[in-house]
Amino acid sequence: MEANREKYAADLSSIKEAHDRIKPYIHRTPVLTSESLNSISGRSLFFKCECFQKGGAFKFRGACNAVLSLDAEQAAKGVVTHSSGNHAAALSLAAKIQGIPAYIVVPKGAPKCKVDNVIRYGGKVIWSEATMSSREEVASKVLQETGSVLIHPYNDGRIISGQGTIALELLEQIQEIDAIVVPISGGGLISGVALAAKSIKPSIRIIAAEPKGADDAAQSKVAGKIITLPVTNTIADGLRASLGGLTWPVVRDLVDDVVTLEDCEIIEAMKMCYEILKVSVEPSGAIGLAAVLSNSFRNNPSWRDCKNIGIVLSGGNVDLGSLWDSFKRSK
Amino acid sequence: MEANREKYAADLSSIKEAHDRIKPYIHRTPVLTSESLNSISGRSLFFKCECFQKGGAFKFRGACNAVLSLDAEQAAKGVVTHSSGNHAAALSLAAKIQGIPAYIVVPKGAPKCKVDNVIRYGGKVIWSEATMSSREEVASKVLQETGSVLIHPYNDGRIISGQGTIALELLEQIQEIDAIVVPISGGGLISGVALAAKSIKPSIRIIAAEPKGADDAAQSKVAGKIITLPVTNTIADGLRASLGGLTWPVVRDLVDDVVTLEDCEIIEAMKMCYEILKVSVEPSGAIGLAAVLSNSFRNNPSWRDCKNIGIVLSGGNVDLGSLWDSFKRSK
């Protein structure tokens, strides 16, 4: 694993550097356990609560690392990104801490609470259409006009290194973990976690959790190349992105399995997070618990030996109104 | 404060003994912070998250200490209590861990999720009418029939000592706290917290938070004696009990103020816990935040110097259905 930085966009040392850089700004999030959920799942579950991270999601780690990695001249011109949600708010917050502008291209239809967070943290919202091409077009226009730096939500070594700091903390907090279940979307989070965790503890298993309605990672693993979906359909609004050129090699090589989940399974897990764990998570945040409780995971003999499972609760930004509607729909 | 155990039902050493006794069984709950809530309140707030405690509320600390304090012969006959909620579940769980029976007298109308917890933890539910006299009558019948030991929800030195362990942890976790805001009902929680905190740090202020519709503690402080209310009316189902003979002297002497809150203020604070702090709390759990945000607290010159405020989020057991109804009602 020593030569990972040549092979991949991040490695254990870039992740440790990121941790040193961002430590004064981030929350070292707690790990919660629940005997009720242990008994339901038949394992010992360790929930790394990134919903308590600043900005309400793990995204602040990567955004903060990216912003702090800029030199003074670059930084002064500000940063830009296109994001439907948590990365946008995280980048706004990281920019605010450094006193630099953040230009956020937000696709129409993004969850209100996430856009509110962008505005609360002082990000300048620029609307685009919901399509990826419109997002990219508007972002590149902003780039040209402002001279700012693009911080991609996941296809960026600084972002991947930042997200990997979760695994550093989790393995310090709970040494005996033998698998980590991580939501997958663009792959920044799982790439960072996999690179850090497998460098520290090579025997550890990394399992991705993905909505069935946005299962491009599962399909990519089968095809052996990046598959992008023409449309996605899932309640987990944070998990609709496609893998990038920097995250795919890590997902291809280091992710041991992709478990895909129906929206109803995600909602059921989300409900358990509220009612049993007492943690407010968004649908994307609860998918790791849904994976561990799914039949495909339970019945897979490869994971029978995984007794101590880390689960990344990735975020908690949810409109209580939409949350309640989804609970009602699921009945 | 050295002679507190002669004066009061608990003191720092009984609380430390309780902590040593219960430590292997309880969660050392994390302290969460939120810059958004700091900025809204104009203080630094430190949330001691007892909603993450086993059984979903601080009550497990006292119940566990009481059960572990029994000698083998007493313990074998089991324990009994009457409680509408969290103490019942906590005592059931503590009894289950020790392998002894728990007889729980539950008044009609208790929240479903709390009764479900009692059943899940193996407590034997015996229904009574909602009145205190019916609760006590049924409980004393069970006592006679089983020879079990009554564990009162709060008017018991072992319970008060157990709840006080919260303050030991909080002041270890955050040394700079200069006030702690604590929900008040029967007074077991605030008595334990006040005795521990003021022994460790005499300058610390202890502020009670109480619903306006169940403001017997506020009235008692004014009257200089225990006042009991003929009826209570509040959404905070956990805060309807009256002070007891063992908790009143502590409340009288060591609680610096009682802030009373309207239900709408409690609901608003509860919403903030979900949306900003990402923590699921029950109404009683959120009242401390409501207190800190209230005008009567903000405008009281006595608390102007309290910059670093600990808030006990006492519990998180709530039916999501009733929660949503209360959010809608409050609009």
XYZ file of C-alpha atoms in Angstrom:
662
model
C 0.000 0.000 0.000
C 3.087 2.236 0.228
C 2.968 3.339 -3.387
C -0.721 4.145 -3.351
C -0.302 7.795 -4.131
C 1.253 6.873 -7.443
C -1.620 4.546 -8.177
C -4.485 6.434 -6.575
C -5.358 10.067 -5.867
C -4.669 9.700 -2.126
C -2.837 7.457 0.321
C -2.406 7.022 4.040
C 0.090 9.842 4.304
C -2.022 12.344 2.342
C -4.922 11.367 4.574
C -2.856 11.859 7.733
C -1.688 15.220 6.396
C -5.299 16.151 5.740
C -6.197 15.194 9.304
C -3.458 17.383 10.753
C -4.646 20.229 8.534
C -8.363 20.046 9.310
C -8.291 18.847 12.934
C -8.667 22.326 14.455
C -11.797 22.978 12.384
C -13.716 19.703 12.334
C -15.632 17.798 14.979
C -14.078 14.492 15.993
C -17.460 12.809 15.730
C -18.479 10.249 18.344
C -19.078 6.564 17.701
C -22.442 5.378 19.029
C -23.539 1.845 19.749
C -26.933 0.320 20.461
C -27.525 -3.086 21.976
C -30.966 -3.129 20.378
C -29.485 -2.667 16.911
C -26.748 -5.194 17.685
C -29.382 -7.703 18.563
C -31.490 -6.926 15.468
C -28.460 -7.212 13.165
C -26.691 -10.068 14.931
C -23.397 -8.093 14.875
C -21.692 -5.391 16.910
C -22.343 -2.153 15.085
C -20.308 1.022 15.555
C -21.935 4.123 14.135
C -19.519 6.878 13.132
C -21.823 9.865 13.396
C -20.846 12.266 10.637
C -24.332 13.756 10.856
C -22.830 15.605 13.835
C -20.006 16.960 11.661
C -20.006 20.700 10.989
C -22.484 21.429 8.238
C -24.292 18.215 9.165
C -22.306 15.826 6.953
C -18.859 14.292 6.358
C -18.428 16.614 3.352
C -16.878 19.305 5.530
C -13.761 17.188 6.001
C -12.906 17.116 2.297
C -14.015 20.668 1.617
C -11.979 21.959 4.525
C -8.895 20.055 3.384
C -9.271 21.372 -0.161
C -9.672 24.992 0.918
C -6.786 24.811 3.392
C -4.569 23.298 0.679
C -4.905 26.357 -1.569
C -2.081 28.899 -1.632
C -2.959 32.446 -0.601
C -3.232 33.799 -4.139
C -5.507 30.995 -5.337
C -7.588 31.178 -2.187
C -8.218 34.908 -2.477
C -10.159 34.420 -5.706
C -12.500 31.987 -4.046
C -13.808 28.522 -4.781
C -16.631 27.217 -6.941
C -18.536 23.965 -7.098
C -21.749 22.463 -8.373
C -23.588 20.337 -5.867
C -27.127 19.494 -4.907
C -26.406 19.479 -1.291
C -23.943 18.728 1.433
C -20.713 19.451 -0.452
C -22.104 22.864 -1.349
C -22.811 23.750 2.275
C -19.506 22.262 3.408
C -17.513 24.250 0.872
C -19.367 27.431 1.832
C -18.517 26.839 5.477
C -14.870 26.018 4.760
C -14.576 29.168 2.618
C -16.255 31.244 5.303
C -13.737 30.059 7.894
C -10.926 31.174 5.570
C -12.722 34.402 4.685
C -12.801 33.669 0.945
C -15.800 33.642 -1.448
C -17.616 30.409 -2.356
C -19.675 30.305 -5.558
C -22.139 27.461 -5.453
C -23.952 26.247 -8.565
C -27.116 24.603 -7.261
C -29.334 22.480 -9.545
C -33.054 23.205 -9.369
C -34.836 20.724 -7.106
C -32.067 20.503 -4.486
C -33.439 19.919 -0.951
C -34.409 23.197 0.661
C -32.572 22.561 3.926
C -29.322 21.987 2.057
C -29.690 25.193 0.044
C -30.552 27.031 3.270
C -27.292 25.749 4.738
C -25.330 27.133 1.762
C -26.922 30.523 2.272
C -26.457 30.410 6.053
C -22.753 29.739 5.603
C -22.432 32.676 3.238
C -22.113 30.785 -0.071
C -23.241 32.669 -3.186
C -25.963 30.552 -4.833
C -26.093 30.423 -8.634
C -28.947 28.274 -9.969
C -28.619 25.824 -12.861
C -30.900 23.250 -14.442
C -30.902 19.817 -12.785
C -28.840 18.122 -15.515
C -25.138 17.488 -15.051
C -24.364 19.324 -18.318
C -26.152 22.469 -17.158
C -24.406 22.272 -13.770
C -21.001 22.008 -15.430
C -21.726 24.741 -17.941
C -22.828 27.231 -15.315
C -19.863 26.330 -13.102
C -17.365 26.887 -15.900
C -18.912 30.263 -16.625
C -18.452 31.246 -12.978
C -14.870 29.987 -13.084
C -14.071 32.206 -16.056
C -15.722 35.262 -14.594
C -14.179 35.046 -11.123
C -10.861 33.255 -11.593
C -11.875 31.025 -8.695
C -10.797 27.414 -8.193
C -13.117 24.504 -8.913
C -13.450 22.114 -5.995
C -15.132 19.013 -7.352
C -17.397 17.230 -4.852
C -15.435 13.968 -5.041
C -13.126 13.622 -8.036
C -10.261 15.409 -6.313
C -7.356 14.012 -4.282
C -7.736 16.680 -1.585
C -11.389 15.777 -1.146
C -10.683 12.040 -1.041
C -7.916 12.583 1.527
C -10.230 14.706 3.672
C -13.009 12.125 3.689
C -10.466 9.400 4.535
C -9.853 11.038 7.917
C -13.101 9.385 9.053
C -11.380 6.007 8.910
C -8.356 7.282 10.853
C -10.632 8.384 13.667
C -12.892 5.353 13.575
C -9.985 2.909 13.825
C -8.533 4.907 16.696
C -11.895 4.916 18.461
C -12.712 1.221 17.870
C -9.699 -0.967 17.098
C -11.574 -4.225 16.662
C -13.551 -3.223 13.584
C -13.314 -5.789 10.796
C -15.593 -4.208 8.180
C -16.773 -0.696 7.337
C -20.001 -0.059 5.474
C -19.987 3.203 3.546
C -22.605 4.917 1.346
C -21.428 5.242 -2.248
C -22.281 7.969 -4.717
C -19.397 9.678 -6.541
C -17.022 7.574 -4.469
C -15.037 10.257 -2.646
C -16.058 9.076 0.802
C -15.551 5.380 0.214
C -12.247 5.929 -1.602
C -10.800 7.878 1.294
C -12.119 5.413 3.847
C -10.881 2.383 1.888
C -7.396 3.808 1.291
C -6.958 4.758 4.948
C -8.527 1.678 6.495
C -6.824 -0.911 4.295
C -3.449 0.758 4.808
C -3.876 0.653 8.576
C -5.509 -2.778 8.733
C -5.187 -4.743 5.464
C -7.661 -7.418 6.550
C -10.508 -4.942 6.890
C -13.450 -5.276 4.478
C -14.965 -2.228 2.797
C -18.571 -2.604 1.733
C -20.443 -0.010 -0.292
C -24.147 0.670 0.236
C -26.007 2.016 -2.781
C -29.665 2.673 -3.690
C -31.071 0.219 -6.260
C -32.398 3.241 -8.161
C -28.880 4.672 -8.574
C -26.775 1.509 -8.721
C -24.069 2.708 -11.059
C -21.287 1.559 -8.725
C -22.678 -1.967 -8.526
C -23.008 -2.026 -12.312
C -19.528 -0.579 -12.766
C -17.992 -3.278 -10.563
C -19.672 -5.951 -12.674
C -18.715 -4.314 -15.976
C -15.156 -3.549 -14.883
C -15.501 0.046 -16.060
C -17.401 3.185 -15.079
C -21.085 2.894 -15.937
C -23.183 6.052 -15.768
C -26.953 5.897 -15.569
C -29.183 8.035 -17.777
C -31.649 8.483 -14.889
C -31.636 7.764 -11.180
C -34.621 7.241 -8.925
C -34.116 7.154 -5.166
C -35.134 8.936 -2.009
C -31.431 9.191 -1.139
C -30.812 12.519 -2.861
C -27.162 12.504 -1.843
C -26.388 9.254 -3.649
C -27.209 10.034 -7.271
C -23.766 10.982 -8.604
C -21.590 8.756 -10.797
C -18.070 7.529 -10.085
C -15.207 9.724 -11.288
C -11.841 8.977 -12.900
C -10.061 9.276 -9.535
C -12.535 7.356 -7.413
C -13.234 4.472 -9.792
C -9.783 2.836 -9.508
C -10.113 2.760 -5.718
C -13.659 1.428 -5.860
C -12.599 -1.154 -8.437
C -9.605 -2.380 -6.421
C -10.443 -1.858 -2.756
C -14.213 -2.069 -2.324
C -15.079 -5.662 -1.489
C -18.781 -5.573 -2.286
C -21.634 -3.259 -3.226
C -24.942 -3.944 -1.461
C -27.931 -2.330 -3.206
C -31.026 -1.294 -1.280
C -34.636 -0.475 -2.074
C -35.923 2.901 -0.902
C -38.257 1.161 1.552
C -35.245 -0.495 3.214
C -33.504 2.871 3.445
C -36.578 4.474 5.025
C -36.932 1.636 7.528
C -33.276 2.055 8.549
C -33.735 5.798 8.807
C -36.654 5.246 11.158
C -34.492 2.989 13.333
C -31.840 5.694 13.479
C -34.426 8.134 14.827
C -36.273 5.793 17.137
C -33.546 3.512 18.462
C -30.226 5.309 17.954
C -31.815 8.774 18.543
C -29.873 10.275 15.674
C -31.350 12.388 12.883
C -30.026 11.119 9.580
C -30.909 11.813 5.991
C -31.794 8.890 3.700
C -28.220 8.704 2.336
C -27.003 8.644 5.913
C -29.070 5.627 6.914
C -28.216 3.409 3.956
C -25.273 1.730 5.710
C -27.568 0.402 8.429
C -30.030 -0.700 5.741
C -27.208 -2.654 4.071
C -26.247 -4.492 7.242
C -29.880 -5.451 7.843
C -30.509 -6.560 4.236
C -30.895 -10.211 3.327
C -28.207 -9.984 0.670
C -25.686 -8.954 3.316
C -26.938 -11.288 6.025
C -26.953 -14.308 3.740
C -23.598 -13.662 2.106
C -21.154 -16.191 3.588
C -18.239 -13.847 2.829
C -19.381 -11.457 5.560
C -20.293 -14.079 8.159
C -17.020 -13.442 9.982
C -17.505 -9.675 10.098
C -18.586 -9.349 13.703
C -17.603 -5.752 14.404
C -18.904 -3.469 11.745
C -18.299 0.249 11.429
C -21.133 2.136 9.735
C -20.639 5.664 8.466
C -23.783 7.703 9.168
C -22.795 10.166 6.513
C -25.172 13.071 7.062
C -28.250 14.424 8.769
C -29.574 17.227 6.615
C -33.206 16.517 6.011
C -36.388 18.570 5.821
C -38.565 17.236 8.637
C -41.571 17.675 6.338
C -40.202 15.444 3.565
C -38.969 13.003 6.156
C -42.430 12.567 7.548
C -43.959 12.219 4.086
C -41.528 9.430 3.293
C -42.352 7.624 6.540
C -46.035 7.815 5.684
C -45.479 6.652 2.108
C -43.548 3.647 3.328
C -46.410 2.313 5.465
C -20.263 20.429 50.954
C -18.414 17.706 52.852
C -21.291 16.917 55.161
C -23.850 16.774 52.399
C -24.765 13.181 52.964
C -25.995 14.071 56.429
C -28.005 16.933 54.995
C -29.057 15.449 51.675
C -29.764 11.992 50.275
C -26.520 11.935 48.255
C -23.128 13.617 48.096
C -20.043 13.672 45.922
C -18.692 10.445 47.344
C -21.964 8.524 46.944
C -22.087 9.822 43.378
C -18.508 8.729 42.695
C -19.305 5.324 44.205
C -22.333 5.110 41.937
C -20.172 5.928 38.926
C -17.687 3.181 39.776
C -20.592 0.776 40.206
C -22.454 1.547 36.985
C -19.553 2.426 34.652
C -19.312 -1.038 33.069
C -23.008 -0.949 32.144
C -23.741 2.611 31.040
C -22.746 4.621 27.996
C -20.399 7.510 28.687
C -22.523 9.775 26.533
C -20.846 12.277 24.212
C -21.057 16.045 24.506
C -22.100 17.700 21.256
C -21.672 21.310 20.234
C -23.118 23.354 17.400
C -21.797 26.677 16.198
C -25.227 27.463 14.786
C -26.862 27.009 18.186
C -24.037 28.945 19.848
C -24.701 31.808 17.528
C -28.485 31.644 18.040
C -28.107 31.580 21.832
C -25.147 33.927 22.162
C -23.357 31.406 24.425
C -21.228 28.302 24.080
C -23.569 25.378 24.601
C -22.442 21.864 25.510
C -25.107 19.227 25.050
C -24.722 16.164 27.271
C -26.594 13.625 25.165
C -28.373 11.315 27.579
C -30.790 10.462 24.777
C -27.957 8.136 23.697
C -27.915 6.471 27.122
C -29.057 2.855 27.291
C -32.833 2.792 27.292
C -32.787 6.200 25.597
C -32.657 8.367 28.747
C -30.535 9.287 31.785
C -32.854 7.169 33.955
C -30.718 4.076 33.390
C -27.936 5.565 35.517
C -30.050 5.772 38.665
C -31.915 2.537 38.038
C -28.670 0.685 37.443
C -27.124 2.105 40.620
C -30.193 1.159 42.652
C -30.314 -2.415 41.342
C -26.572 -2.939 41.779
C -26.808 -1.631 45.353
C -29.205 -4.393 46.415
C -27.845 -7.370 48.324
C -28.299 -10.772 46.699
C -31.283 -11.773 48.802
C -33.169 -8.529 48.180
C -32.283 -8.596 44.514
C -33.574 -12.117 43.967
C -37.125 -11.049 44.782
C -37.036 -8.361 42.141
C -37.829 -4.681 41.952
C -41.036 -2.740 41.460
C -41.841 0.811 40.433
C -44.624 2.949 39.078
C -43.655 5.175 36.205
C -45.149 6.540 33.036
C -42.030 6.164 31.084
C -38.281 6.230 31.075
C -37.644 5.095 34.655
C -39.820 2.061 33.991
C -37.810 1.036 30.938
C -34.534 1.809 32.688
C -35.402 -0.288 35.717
C -36.498 -3.153 33.467
C -33.177 -3.018 31.649
C -31.137 -2.798 34.861
C -33.071 -5.768 36.296
C -32.584 -7.715 33.069
C -28.820 -7.213 33.241
C -28.841 -8.613 36.778
C -31.261 -11.369 35.829
C -33.913 -10.365 38.382
C -37.623 -9.604 37.816
C -38.915 -6.045 37.371
C -42.592 -5.323 38.070
C -43.654 -2.095 36.423
C -46.886 -0.347 37.320
C -47.749 1.742 34.247
C -50.508 4.382 34.364
C -52.974 4.329 31.482
C -52.069 6.901 28.826
C -48.281 6.433 29.060
C -46.525 6.973 25.689
C -46.586 3.795 23.641
C -42.875 3.838 22.795
C -41.972 3.964 26.479
C -44.246 1.038 27.339
C -42.801 -0.861 24.361
C -39.347 -0.303 25.840
C -40.454 -1.780 29.179
C -41.729 -4.860 27.394
C -38.659 -5.125 25.179
C -36.413 -5.096 28.247
C -38.447 -7.835 29.871
C -40.310 -5.787 32.495
C -43.648 -7.184 33.676
C -46.269 -4.501 32.973
C -49.111 -4.050 35.488
C -51.584 -1.334 34.474
C -53.043 1.231 36.886
C -55.255 4.283 36.513
C -53.424 7.509 35.652
C -53.765 9.030 39.143
C -50.867 8.956 41.573
C -53.039 7.284 44.215
C -53.943 4.423 41.879
C -50.288 4.031 40.855
C -49.193 3.818 44.487
C -51.983 1.467 45.449
C -51.241 -0.990 42.659
C -47.517 -0.811 43.378
C -47.979 -1.567 47.065
C -50.151 -4.556 46.203
C -47.363 -5.893 43.965
C -44.835 -5.287 46.731
C -46.863 -7.364 49.179
C -47.435 -10.189 46.731
C -43.842 -10.516 45.509
C -41.672 -9.306 48.378
C -39.841 -7.189 45.827
C -38.111 -3.866 46.559
C -39.663 -0.550 45.584
C -37.341 1.627 43.527
C -38.898 5.069 43.469
C -38.251 7.013 40.243
C -36.512 9.879 42.040
C -37.120 10.052 45.802
C -34.272 7.648 46.579
C -30.631 8.342 47.420
C -29.381 5.588 45.116
C -31.312 7.083 42.210
C -30.110 10.616 42.953
C -26.507 9.400 43.182
C -26.840 7.553 39.873
C -28.217 10.585 38.039
C -25.436 12.733 39.526
C -22.862 10.762 37.540
C -23.900 12.867 34.534
C -22.256 15.898 36.141
C -19.070 13.952 36.930
C -18.709 13.062 33.267
C -19.744 16.440 31.924
C -17.205 18.312 34.058
C -14.507 15.860 33.007
C -15.449 16.315 29.359
C -15.772 20.138 29.450
C -13.940 21.817 32.342
C -14.931 25.381 31.523
C -18.675 24.982 32.098
C -20.081 27.679 34.363
C -23.780 26.727 34.369
C -25.784 23.555 33.815
C -29.395 23.653 32.671
C -31.359 20.598 33.738
C -35.001 19.555 33.197
C -36.894 19.306 36.462
C -39.748 16.966 37.314
C -39.481 14.932 40.526
C -36.030 16.412 41.018
C -33.867 13.277 41.006
C -31.812 14.335 38.009
C -31.246 17.927 39.064
C -30.479 16.943 42.669
C -27.761 14.542 41.600
C -26.330 16.993 39.090
C -26.402 19.909 41.564
C -24.784 17.938 44.391
C -21.994 16.639 42.158
C -21.366 19.818 40.198
C -21.380 22.233 43.137
C -19.073 19.951 45.117
C -16.591 19.841 42.253
C -16.959 23.490 41.223
C -18.766 25.605 43.840
C -19.143 28.596 41.497
C -21.221 26.635 38.995
C -24.853 27.675 38.530
C -27.627 25.087 38.341
C -30.719 26.185 36.464
C -33.899 24.130 36.281
C -36.081 24.078 33.160
C -39.750 23.329 33.757
C -42.941 23.422 31.667
C -45.300 26.277 32.569
C -48.115 23.708 32.669
C -46.340 21.704 35.407
C -44.492 24.436 37.285
C -44.616 22.957 40.758
C -40.871 23.395 41.275
C -41.018 27.093 40.400
C -43.976 27.512 42.745
C -42.275 25.504 45.479
C -39.168 27.705 45.316
C -41.337 30.800 45.732
C -43.403 29.282 48.549
C -40.387 27.819 50.335
C -42.110 24.443 50.607
C -43.217 21.620 48.306
C -46.224 22.636 46.240
C -48.069 19.902 44.353
C -50.381 20.710 41.480
C -53.857 19.188 41.186
C -53.462 18.964 37.394
C -50.615 19.369 34.927
C -50.856 20.231 31.261
C -47.781 19.934 29.077
C -46.466 18.117 26.040
C -43.414 17.133 28.126
C -44.850 13.897 29.486
C -41.692 13.176 31.465
C -41.916 16.375 33.509
C -45.227 16.041 35.310
C -44.108 14.597 38.654
C -43.866 16.555 41.911
C -40.804 17.060 44.072
C -40.172 14.517 46.807
C -38.985 14.770 50.391
C -35.413 13.887 49.396
C -35.150 16.043 46.292
C -36.832 19.187 47.634
C -34.061 20.154 50.094
C -31.499 19.998 47.271
C -33.712 21.947 44.894
C -34.427 24.492 47.621
C -30.762 25.003 48.521
C -28.729 24.361 45.376
C -30.875 25.196 42.353
C -30.197 28.804 41.444
C -33.250 29.448 39.274
C -36.234 27.763 37.662
C -37.014 28.880 34.105
C -40.539 27.972 32.992
C -41.378 27.354 29.344
C -44.490 27.259 27.186
C -45.079 24.091 25.194
C -44.524 26.016 21.956
C -41.041 26.970 23.149
C -40.311 23.337 23.990
C -41.472 22.199 20.550
C -39.390 24.854 18.818
C -36.304 23.721 20.749
C -37.079 20.093 19.941
C -37.200 20.979 16.264
C -33.785 22.630 16.540
C -32.399 19.501 18.154
C -33.562 17.467 15.154
C -32.675 19.911 12.425
C -29.505 21.545 13.693
C -28.005 19.238 16.318
C -29.251 16.086 14.480
C -30.322 14.488 17.724
C -33.715 12.882 18.384
C -35.012 14.156 21.696
C -38.339 13.910 23.433
C -40.060 17.115 24.593
C -38.664 16.769 28.133
C -35.237 16.329 26.595
C -35.338 19.582 24.650
C -36.531 21.834 27.448
C -33.015 22.821 28.530
C -32.326 24.320 25.122
C -35.704 26.052 25.243
C -34.706 27.594 28.588
C -31.434 28.981 27.274
C -33.231 30.523 24.284
C -36.079 32.004 26.365
C -36.360 35.716 26.987
C -36.546 35.242 30.732
C -33.140 33.566 30.699
C -31.572 35.853 28.111
C -32.706 39.002 29.886
C -31.804 37.897 33.399
C -28.650 39.836 34.382
C -27.705 37.075 36.829
C -26.887 34.735 33.954
C -25.132 37.257 31.733
C -21.748 35.906 32.829
C -22.663 32.298 32.097
C -20.808 31.880 28.827
C -20.294 28.126 28.791
C -23.494 26.317 29.484
C -23.985 22.587 29.842
C -27.432 21.374 28.782
C -28.649 17.922 29.734
C -30.585 16.429 26.796
C -32.291 14.037 29.132
C -33.981 11.563 26.805
C -35.016 10.652 23.292
C -37.965 8.315 23.570
C -40.684 9.726 21.394
C -43.292 8.308 19.045
C -42.444 9.793 15.653
C -46.196 10.092 14.990
C -46.904 12.239 18.048
C -43.767 14.224 17.372
C -44.967 15.150 13.932
C -48.425 16.038 15.208
C -46.894 18.401 17.734
C -44.753 20.062 15.058
C -47.849 20.611 12.942
C -49.870 21.930 15.884
C -47.166 24.446 16.700
C -47.229 26.104 13.276
